Amino acid sequence: QTTIPATGGPDIVRTNSRVNLRMSPSYEAKIVKKLEAMTEVIRIEQKDGWTKVDPEGWISSVFIDQP
């Protein structure tokens, strides 16, 4: 588990395609909602290839553009 340190502002990242926002870090987890490509989200945490974002949920890290 990697917690992203606070740097004086939110860690905003973008989705690089249409993605499913999930309740937990698993492809089997319930889909909370679908996000369109280029949606800005706030990265809270990274864990085992998944990124926790706000709005609350998880996205596979392969669908996040890294800064």
Coordinates of C-alpha atoms in Angstrom, one line a residue:
Q1 CA 0.0 0.0 0.0
T2 CA 1.3 3.4 -1.0
T3 CA -0.2 6.5 0.5
I4 CA 0.3 9.6 -1.5
P5 CA 1.8 12.4 0.7
A6 CA 0.1 15.7 0.9
T7 CA 2.0 18.3 -1.2
G8 CA 0.0 21.4 -0.4
G9 CA -2.8 20.7 -2.8
P10 CA -4.9 17.8 -4.2
D11 CA -3.2 15.2 -6.4
I12 CA -5.3 15.5 -9.5
V13 CA -5.0 12.9 -12.2
R14 CA -7.0 12.1 -15.3
T15 CA -8.5 8.9 -16.7
N16 CA -7.1 7.9 -20.1
S17 CA -10.2 6.1 -21.3
R18 CA -13.7 5.3 -20.2
V19 CA -13.4 3.4 -16.9
N20 CA -15.4 1.8 -14.2
L21 CA -15.1 3.3 -10.7
R22 CA -15.3 0.3 -8.3
M23 CA -16.1 -0.1 -4.6
S24 CA -12.8 -2.0 -3.9
P25 CA -9.5 -2.6 -5.8
S26 CA -10.7 -5.6 -7.8
Y27 CA -12.1 -6.3 -11.3
E28 CA -14.8 -8.3 -9.5
A29 CA -15.8 -5.5 -7.2
K30 CA -19.2 -3.7 -7.7
I31 CA -19.1 -0.9 -10.2
V32 CA -20.1 2.4 -8.5
K33 CA -20.3 4.4 -11.8
K34 CA -18.6 4.8 -15.1
L35 CA -16.2 7.7 -15.7
E36 CA -15.6 9.2 -19.2
A37 CA -12.1 9.6 -20.6
M38 CA -10.2 12.6 -19.4
T39 CA -12.2 12.8 -16.2
E40 CA -10.2 14.6 -13.5
V41 CA -10.2 12.8 -10.1
I42 CA -8.2 13.3 -6.9
R43 CA -5.8 10.5 -6.2
I44 CA -5.8 9.4 -2.5
E45 CA -3.9 6.2 -2.5
Q46 CA -2.3 3.5 -4.7
K47 CA -2.4 -0.2 -3.9
D48 CA -1.5 -3.3 -5.9
G49 CA -2.0 -1.7 -9.3
W50 CA -5.1 0.2 -8.3
T51 CA -5.7 3.9 -7.5
K52 CA -8.2 5.1 -4.9
V53 CA -9.8 8.3 -6.0
D54 CA -12.3 10.9 -4.9
P55 CA -15.2 10.6 -5.7
E56 CA -14.8 7.6 -3.5
G57 CA -13.8 4.5 -5.4
W58 CA -11.0 2.6 -7.1
I59 CA -9.8 2.6 -10.7
S60 CA -7.2 0.3 -12.2
S61 CA -4.0 2.3 -12.4
V62 CA -3.5 1.4 -16.1
F63 CA -6.4 3.8 -16.8
I64 CA -4.8 6.8 -14.9
D65 CA -2.5 9.2 -16.7
Q66 CA 0.6 9.6 -14.4
P67 CA 1.9 13.2 -14.0

